[in-house]
XYZ file of C-alpha atoms in Angstrom:
470
model
C 5.019 -40.722 -20.979
C 6.747 -37.438 -20.195
C 7.229 -36.748 -23.913
C 3.557 -37.430 -24.527
C 2.515 -34.957 -21.811
C 4.836 -32.296 -23.242
C 3.508 -32.862 -26.752
C -0.087 -32.639 -25.569
C 0.686 -29.427 -23.664
C 2.364 -27.905 -26.722
C -0.555 -28.911 -28.952
C -3.085 -27.406 -26.531
C -1.101 -24.185 -26.361
C -0.910 -23.932 -30.121
C -4.630 -24.621 -30.559
C -5.853 -22.317 -27.798
C -6.306 -18.614 -28.319
C -3.135 -16.907 -26.988
C -3.543 -14.645 -23.981
C -1.467 -11.571 -23.103
C -0.008 -13.387 -20.076
C 1.964 -15.871 -22.206
C 4.223 -13.036 -23.409
C 5.461 -12.252 -19.885
C 9.110 -13.399 -19.599
C 9.646 -15.965 -16.857
C 12.513 -13.839 -15.499
C 10.460 -10.647 -15.147
C 11.010 -8.977 -11.771
C 7.480 -7.556 -11.930
C 4.592 -9.039 -13.891
C 1.065 -7.577 -14.042
C -1.991 -9.404 -15.373
C -5.427 -7.878 -16.019
C -7.305 -11.030 -17.023
C -10.863 -9.823 -17.654
C -11.363 -6.080 -18.004
C -14.964 -6.514 -19.121
C -15.797 -8.120 -15.778
C -13.788 -5.443 -13.970
C -15.811 -2.671 -15.613
C -19.027 -4.294 -14.415
C -17.720 -4.510 -10.852
C -16.521 -0.908 -10.963
C -20.118 0.357 -10.906
C -20.681 -1.262 -7.482
C -17.625 0.374 -5.868
C -17.471 3.828 -4.219
C -15.287 5.156 -7.048
C -17.968 6.262 -9.565
C -19.605 8.322 -6.831
C -16.272 9.945 -5.909
C -15.428 10.730 -9.535
C -18.846 12.364 -9.958
C -17.911 15.076 -7.425
C -16.580 18.469 -8.477
C -12.946 17.562 -7.870
C -13.465 14.118 -9.418
C -14.858 15.553 -12.675
C -12.018 18.079 -12.797
C -9.392 15.385 -12.266
C -10.830 13.082 -14.932
C -11.149 15.915 -17.455
C -7.586 17.082 -16.794
C -6.020 13.665 -17.338
C -8.298 12.813 -20.289
C -7.186 16.017 -22.004
C -3.502 15.297 -21.410
C -3.816 11.666 -22.503
C -5.534 12.776 -25.700
C -2.658 15.161 -26.418
C -0.144 12.341 -26.121
C -2.146 9.763 -28.107
C -5.177 10.958 -30.048
C -8.107 8.560 -29.786
C -6.592 6.707 -26.844
C -9.651 7.236 -24.644
C -11.939 5.486 -27.128
C -9.368 2.798 -27.843
C -8.881 1.913 -24.183
C -12.598 1.289 -23.679
C -12.235 -1.719 -25.990
C -9.404 -3.252 -23.958
C -10.356 -6.806 -22.921
C -7.201 -8.180 -21.315
C -3.638 -7.002 -20.727
C -0.282 -8.028 -19.285
C 2.881 -6.075 -18.506
C 6.361 -7.124 -17.409
C 9.398 -5.209 -16.169
C 12.847 -6.732 -15.985
C 16.491 -5.771 -16.058
C 17.407 -2.159 -16.695
C 14.234 -0.652 -18.078
C 13.177 -3.608 -20.227
C 9.393 -3.545 -20.734
C 7.002 -6.003 -22.367
C 3.313 -5.197 -22.919
C 0.647 -7.445 -24.459
C -3.037 -6.643 -24.931
C -6.272 -7.880 -26.447
C -8.506 -5.018 -27.506
C -10.920 -3.726 -30.099
C -10.156 -2.546 -33.605
C -9.527 1.017 -32.420
C -6.767 -0.098 -30.062
C -5.113 -2.300 -32.679
C -5.226 0.537 -35.221
C -3.753 3.024 -32.750
C -0.889 0.690 -31.854
C -0.234 -0.053 -35.526
C 0.488 3.609 -36.306
C 2.078 4.496 -32.975
C 5.600 3.778 -34.191
C 6.836 2.724 -30.741
C 10.583 2.061 -30.552
C 11.162 -1.655 -30.073
C 9.463 -4.778 -31.420
C 5.724 -5.045 -32.020
C 3.908 -8.107 -33.334
C 0.378 -9.467 -33.570
C -0.331 -13.056 -32.495
C -3.966 -13.731 -33.271
C -5.990 -11.278 -31.174
C -2.945 -10.351 -29.045
C -0.797 -7.332 -29.859
C 2.553 -7.521 -28.056
C 5.371 -4.984 -27.785
C 8.780 -5.025 -26.147
C 11.793 -2.756 -26.086
C 14.068 -5.685 -25.258
C 13.865 -9.416 -25.873
C 12.333 -10.981 -28.941
C 8.602 -11.575 -28.729
C 7.279 -15.124 -28.711
C 4.473 -16.811 -26.771
C 5.588 -19.182 -24.028
C 4.099 -20.728 -20.908
C 2.044 -18.209 -18.933
C 3.046 -17.560 -15.308
C 0.631 -18.557 -12.528
C -2.719 -16.860 -13.037
C -4.287 -14.613 -10.371
C -7.023 -16.044 -8.162
C -10.168 -16.817 -10.149
C -12.074 -13.737 -8.947
C -9.149 -11.278 -9.098
C -9.319 -8.206 -11.318
C -5.532 -7.817 -11.303
C -2.605 -10.011 -10.374
C 0.932 -8.823 -9.654
C 3.923 -11.140 -9.239
C 7.208 -9.855 -7.799
C 10.419 -11.849 -7.967
C 13.607 -11.050 -6.002
C 15.521 -8.126 -7.461
C 15.825 -4.363 -7.367
C 12.086 -3.953 -6.842
C 12.088 -6.174 -3.713
C 15.248 -5.242 -1.776
C 15.837 -7.499 1.207
C 13.418 -10.205 -0.027
C 14.515 -13.599 -1.291
C 11.170 -15.202 -2.120
C 8.283 -14.528 -4.458
C 5.325 -12.262 -3.757
C 1.947 -12.671 -5.461
C -0.617 -9.885 -5.008
C -4.215 -10.173 -6.230
C -6.641 -7.237 -6.327
C -10.420 -7.392 -6.579
C -13.002 -4.615 -6.852
C -15.994 -4.811 -4.514
C -18.464 -2.684 -2.545
C -15.801 -1.706 0.019
C -13.514 -0.450 -2.733
C -10.574 -2.763 -3.276
C -9.665 -6.130 -1.742
C -6.007 -7.113 -1.682
C -4.553 -10.573 -1.079
C -0.776 -10.949 -0.939
C 1.108 -14.216 -0.419
C 4.860 -14.418 0.204
C 6.552 -17.768 -0.333
C 7.817 -19.412 2.867
C 11.413 -19.308 4.058
C 13.094 -21.835 6.346
C 12.883 -19.367 9.241
C 9.147 -18.857 8.683
C 8.528 -22.605 8.389
C 10.210 -23.088 11.748
C 8.236 -20.221 13.310
C 4.970 -21.636 11.935
C 5.323 -24.938 13.799
C 6.382 -23.385 17.119
C 3.749 -22.206 19.643
C 2.767 -18.574 18.988
C 0.366 -16.050 20.502
C -1.847 -14.477 17.880
C -3.175 -10.913 17.655
C -6.072 -10.320 20.068
C -9.071 -8.321 18.739
C -9.985 -7.452 22.346
C -6.927 -5.205 22.507
C -8.642 -2.676 20.225
C -11.795 -2.587 22.377
C -10.244 -0.046 24.769
C -9.439 2.600 22.111
C -11.549 5.802 21.992
C -14.266 6.536 19.436
C -12.034 9.199 17.846
C -9.598 6.477 16.688
C -9.292 6.425 12.894
C -7.239 3.263 12.496
C -5.393 0.860 14.764
C -3.210 -2.234 14.552
C -2.273 -4.765 17.199
C 0.082 -7.761 17.387
C 1.713 -10.032 19.938
C 5.409 -9.213 19.765
C 7.661 -12.264 19.530
C 11.396 -11.715 18.894
C 11.791 -15.095 17.143
C 8.940 -14.383 14.735
C 10.138 -10.819 14.135
C 13.604 -12.124 13.216
C 12.054 -14.603 10.755
C 10.104 -11.966 8.809
C 11.538 -11.023 5.388
C 13.121 -7.645 4.766
C 15.485 -7.637 7.764
C 18.397 -6.632 5.519
C 16.520 -3.936 3.584
C 18.374 -0.671 3.019
C 15.648 1.210 4.878
C 16.383 -0.729 8.086
C 20.075 0.125 7.880
C 19.247 3.790 7.277
C 16.946 3.791 10.310
C 19.650 2.173 12.444
C 22.133 4.894 11.454
C 19.622 7.655 12.176
C 18.815 6.246 15.620
C 22.531 5.920 16.423
C 23.172 9.524 15.392
C 20.270 10.605 17.589
C 21.730 8.630 20.530
C 18.571 6.484 20.684
C 18.372 2.687 21.112
C 18.614 0.745 17.852
C 15.714 -0.675 15.841
C 16.811 -4.322 15.995
C 17.634 -4.014 19.695
C 14.164 -2.622 20.359
C 12.406 -5.311 18.305
C 14.334 -8.022 20.157
C 13.184 -6.535 23.497
C 9.491 -6.464 22.544
C 7.507 -9.317 24.088
C 3.741 -9.278 24.432
C 0.780 -7.377 23.042
C 1.459 -4.038 21.370
C -0.830 -1.530 19.683
C -0.445 1.528 17.469
C -3.258 3.860 16.419
C -4.115 7.203 14.848
C -6.923 9.380 16.203
C -8.713 12.566 15.212
C -6.952 15.735 16.294
C -6.504 19.405 15.464
C -4.766 20.607 13.398
C -3.237 17.172 12.781
C -4.354 13.632 13.594
C -2.517 12.153 16.576
C -0.233 9.112 16.455
C 0.077 6.809 19.432
C 1.770 3.553 20.426
C 1.654 1.284 23.496
C 4.453 -1.276 23.213
C 5.165 -4.281 25.424
C 8.921 -3.886 25.769
C 11.584 -4.722 28.335
C 11.436 -2.033 31.052
C 15.199 -1.418 31.052
C 15.140 -0.602 27.346
C 11.973 1.479 27.766
C 13.732 3.585 30.412
C 16.625 4.124 27.992
C 14.186 5.299 25.334
C 12.583 7.728 27.781
C 15.938 9.102 28.974
C 17.354 9.465 25.448
C 14.205 11.105 24.066
C 14.044 13.499 27.034
C 17.581 14.714 26.340
C 17.434 14.695 22.542
C 14.041 16.427 22.263
C 14.469 18.688 25.314
C 11.354 17.329 27.008
C 10.182 18.101 30.534
C 10.051 15.294 33.078
C 6.635 13.970 34.141
C 5.746 11.403 36.854
C 5.650 8.592 34.288
C 8.135 9.841 31.662
C 8.544 13.103 29.750
C 6.507 15.458 27.575
C 6.935 18.591 25.488
C 6.779 19.769 21.877
C 8.593 18.720 18.734
C 8.180 21.844 16.648
C 4.482 22.643 16.968
C 3.432 19.041 17.664
C 3.017 17.793 21.254
C 4.949 14.663 22.135
C 4.984 12.459 25.221
C 6.819 9.283 26.163
C 6.309 7.268 29.318
C 6.074 3.943 31.128
C 2.511 2.860 31.895
C 1.090 0.953 34.862
C 0.472 -2.085 32.623
C 4.165 -2.114 31.634
C 3.947 -0.526 28.196
C 6.225 2.022 26.573
C 3.737 4.703 25.507
C 4.493 7.278 22.813
C 1.895 9.851 21.817
C 1.385 13.112 19.942
C -1.936 13.578 21.747
C -2.101 16.627 24.081
C -3.179 14.199 26.825
C 0.193 12.487 26.555
C 0.597 9.020 28.093
C -2.794 9.399 29.762
C -4.393 8.648 26.392
C -3.504 4.997 27.105
C -3.664 5.052 30.906
C -7.291 6.266 31.015
C -9.097 4.451 28.184
C -12.468 5.627 26.885
C -13.743 2.781 24.658
C -15.709 3.534 21.509
C -13.613 2.629 18.449
C -14.853 -0.961 18.329
C -18.500 0.147 18.414
C -18.311 1.682 14.925
C -20.243 -0.803 12.744
C -17.494 -1.253 10.169
C -14.795 -1.717 12.806
C -16.958 -4.164 14.758
C -17.391 -6.281 11.612
C -13.635 -6.278 10.927
C -12.835 -7.442 14.466
C -15.559 -10.111 14.432
C -14.299 -11.557 11.136
C -10.636 -11.810 12.152
C -9.380 -15.186 10.862
C -7.174 -17.705 12.649
C -3.373 -17.456 12.707
C -3.414 -13.640 12.467
C -0.106 -12.197 13.626
C -1.045 -8.572 12.847
C -4.628 -7.273 13.017
C -5.544 -3.869 11.624
C -8.909 -2.074 11.498
C -9.973 1.383 10.381
C -13.042 3.559 9.951
C -12.449 3.550 6.192
C -13.264 6.858 4.568
C -12.963 8.750 7.841
C -9.309 7.716 8.099
C -8.499 8.914 4.588
C -10.507 12.117 5.106
C -8.215 13.104 7.999
C -5.192 12.842 5.722
C -6.955 14.466 2.757
C -7.654 17.517 4.918
C -3.906 18.186 4.923
C -3.734 18.171 1.096
C -6.579 20.637 0.467
C -4.274 23.734 0.551
C -2.005 22.106 -2.060
C -4.834 21.405 -4.509
C -6.378 24.821 -3.913
C -3.042 26.419 -4.765
C -2.995 24.379 -7.982
C -6.236 26.080 -9.016
C -8.639 23.353 -7.903
C -10.989 24.919 -5.323
C -13.272 21.894 -5.776
C -10.837 20.017 -3.509
C -12.362 21.616 -0.413
C -15.058 18.907 -0.513
C -12.506 16.083 -0.764
C -12.400 15.239 2.974
C -16.208 15.189 3.278
C -16.594 13.065 0.145
C -14.034 10.537 1.383
C -15.529 10.392 4.879
C -18.862 9.134 3.523
C -17.361 6.791 0.907
C -16.742 3.779 3.142
C -17.061 2.665 6.763
C -14.244 0.135 7.121
C -10.755 -0.968 6.255
C -9.004 -4.144 7.391
C -5.665 -5.916 7.477
C -5.104 -9.517 8.546
C -1.470 -10.610 8.275
C -1.399 -14.384 8.777
C 1.368 -16.933 9.203
C 0.066 -20.081 7.533
C 0.873 -23.655 8.501
C 3.333 -24.057 5.611
C 5.295 -20.960 6.635
C 3.905 -18.648 3.953
C 2.813 -15.138 4.892
C -0.687 -14.217 3.722
C -2.009 -10.670 3.920
C -5.770 -10.136 3.491
C -6.707 -6.472 3.420
C -9.089 -4.031 1.855
C -11.014 -0.799 1.987
C -11.272 2.400 0.031
C -7.686 2.173 -1.261
C -6.982 -1.527 -0.839
C -4.126 -2.757 1.317
C -0.416 -2.042 1.892
C 0.711 -2.930 -1.634
C -2.033 -0.947 -3.388
C -1.578 2.092 -1.137
C 2.206 2.096 -1.575
C 1.927 1.710 -5.346
C -0.718 4.451 -5.596
C 1.444 6.833 -3.548
C 4.480 6.051 -5.716
C 2.455 7.105 -8.769
C 0.310 9.888 -7.303
C 3.084 11.927 -5.676
C 5.287 12.386 -8.778
C 2.183 12.703 -10.962
C 0.844 15.541 -8.784
C 4.212 17.330 -8.800
C 4.437 16.969 -12.560
C 0.891 18.230 -13.071
C 1.545 21.139 -10.714
C 4.564 22.158 -12.801
C 2.601 21.839 -16.034
C -0.226 24.031 -14.732
C 2.191 26.719 -13.581
C 3.867 26.825 -16.972
C 0.549 26.938 -18.810
C -0.768 29.735 -16.606
C 2.590 31.509 -16.717
C 2.663 32.047 -12.980
C 5.858 34.055 -12.203
C 8.366 32.223 -10.043
C 10.970 33.702 -7.731
C 13.486 31.219 -9.165
C 13.339 28.976 -12.242
C 11.849 25.635 -11.300
C 13.726 22.470 -12.283
C 11.909 20.296 -14.786
C 9.909 17.558 -13.090
C 9.928 14.367 -15.181
C 6.585 13.076 -16.333
C 5.250 10.234 -14.150
C 6.096 6.706 -15.249
C 3.227 4.223 -14.927
């Protein structure tokens, strides 16, 4: 019977039209699938992105990258419009596999590209790899039916500190980008999932002021925190060393002392947005934090803690009447939590996010969407203006009106898997992190290219910035 099933599966695979996904090696540390780009192009028109790209800075950005792409591969713009489906895999030390289904223009361009490595056509699929031999196999799990992109991450260099598998699906919609990420369960998470837990409370965000841009709340539980993946990540060890050098309590010690509802939020401020936190932590440890920060940062004592400046930014730390460790860069200091002025939850988008919070949410995040990104974009305007793009002065205003909400629901499911449901103008944590990893080096590279082309004199020769890798 088993042989019959295998034979039938092999026959079906041979008879069916091959898809790009079947060329992704099973061992790939990162696999990307774009299953239906025709459908994605239709959805694109309903997102905020066409409107943003129609602005002055949007047209400039598109023209700049179109011109540079055309220099690298003539006719690529036309060829890419015929792309129907694609898959990409990264594994080992720089081993890349790419497979696509596209129009005649794309096939012709790839045929004469002369890429180093192996390139073959399998029916409508053109596949290329700089490593292993190309041959269709069994496709990895497909993204959710409505997803426009699916990313699978296996343990390895790209997921330090993680031992399971992460599947991320992205979908375009009217809010911008929806992101769903699922991490496979571990034994520790399975155990945490069956024990009684207190979930994130949407009411916690009701007390935040109307100037709040984004906020997140959770019910701190040391056992659950210890079960979360990534505890051995290099970043945690680096943070521990930095805190020790600064004579501050350690990260793991602080997490273990947190019990109860905690909230962090960012609010409008001048010249910078303010960052704030109200953490339910053991009072003895909170007092140590206050004493250490007072000494290390040379703060002045206040009735409930200490306050002062870190450079040009105000900073306050204190112990609140409701037994929270409060940290704030707001000029009001700890009073920003002690004397609440509700208003954040009355924004229509935020109200909808809080009302739709699903069950088993361990971390609840809400934002005012475009307004949140506009506050950060305001800080980048001088950089783009210096690059010769005065159109960027409208960037904050354009972003502010592009969307009214963003959301994050991190859930611990009954089987012990972690499920993150998020979305907004730039998607969720994975999409934002990936975009930043591409945008920052790309901007630096473009800045260097523009300076060379305009022959702007430099005080010292600038080191070559490598071209961004996508």
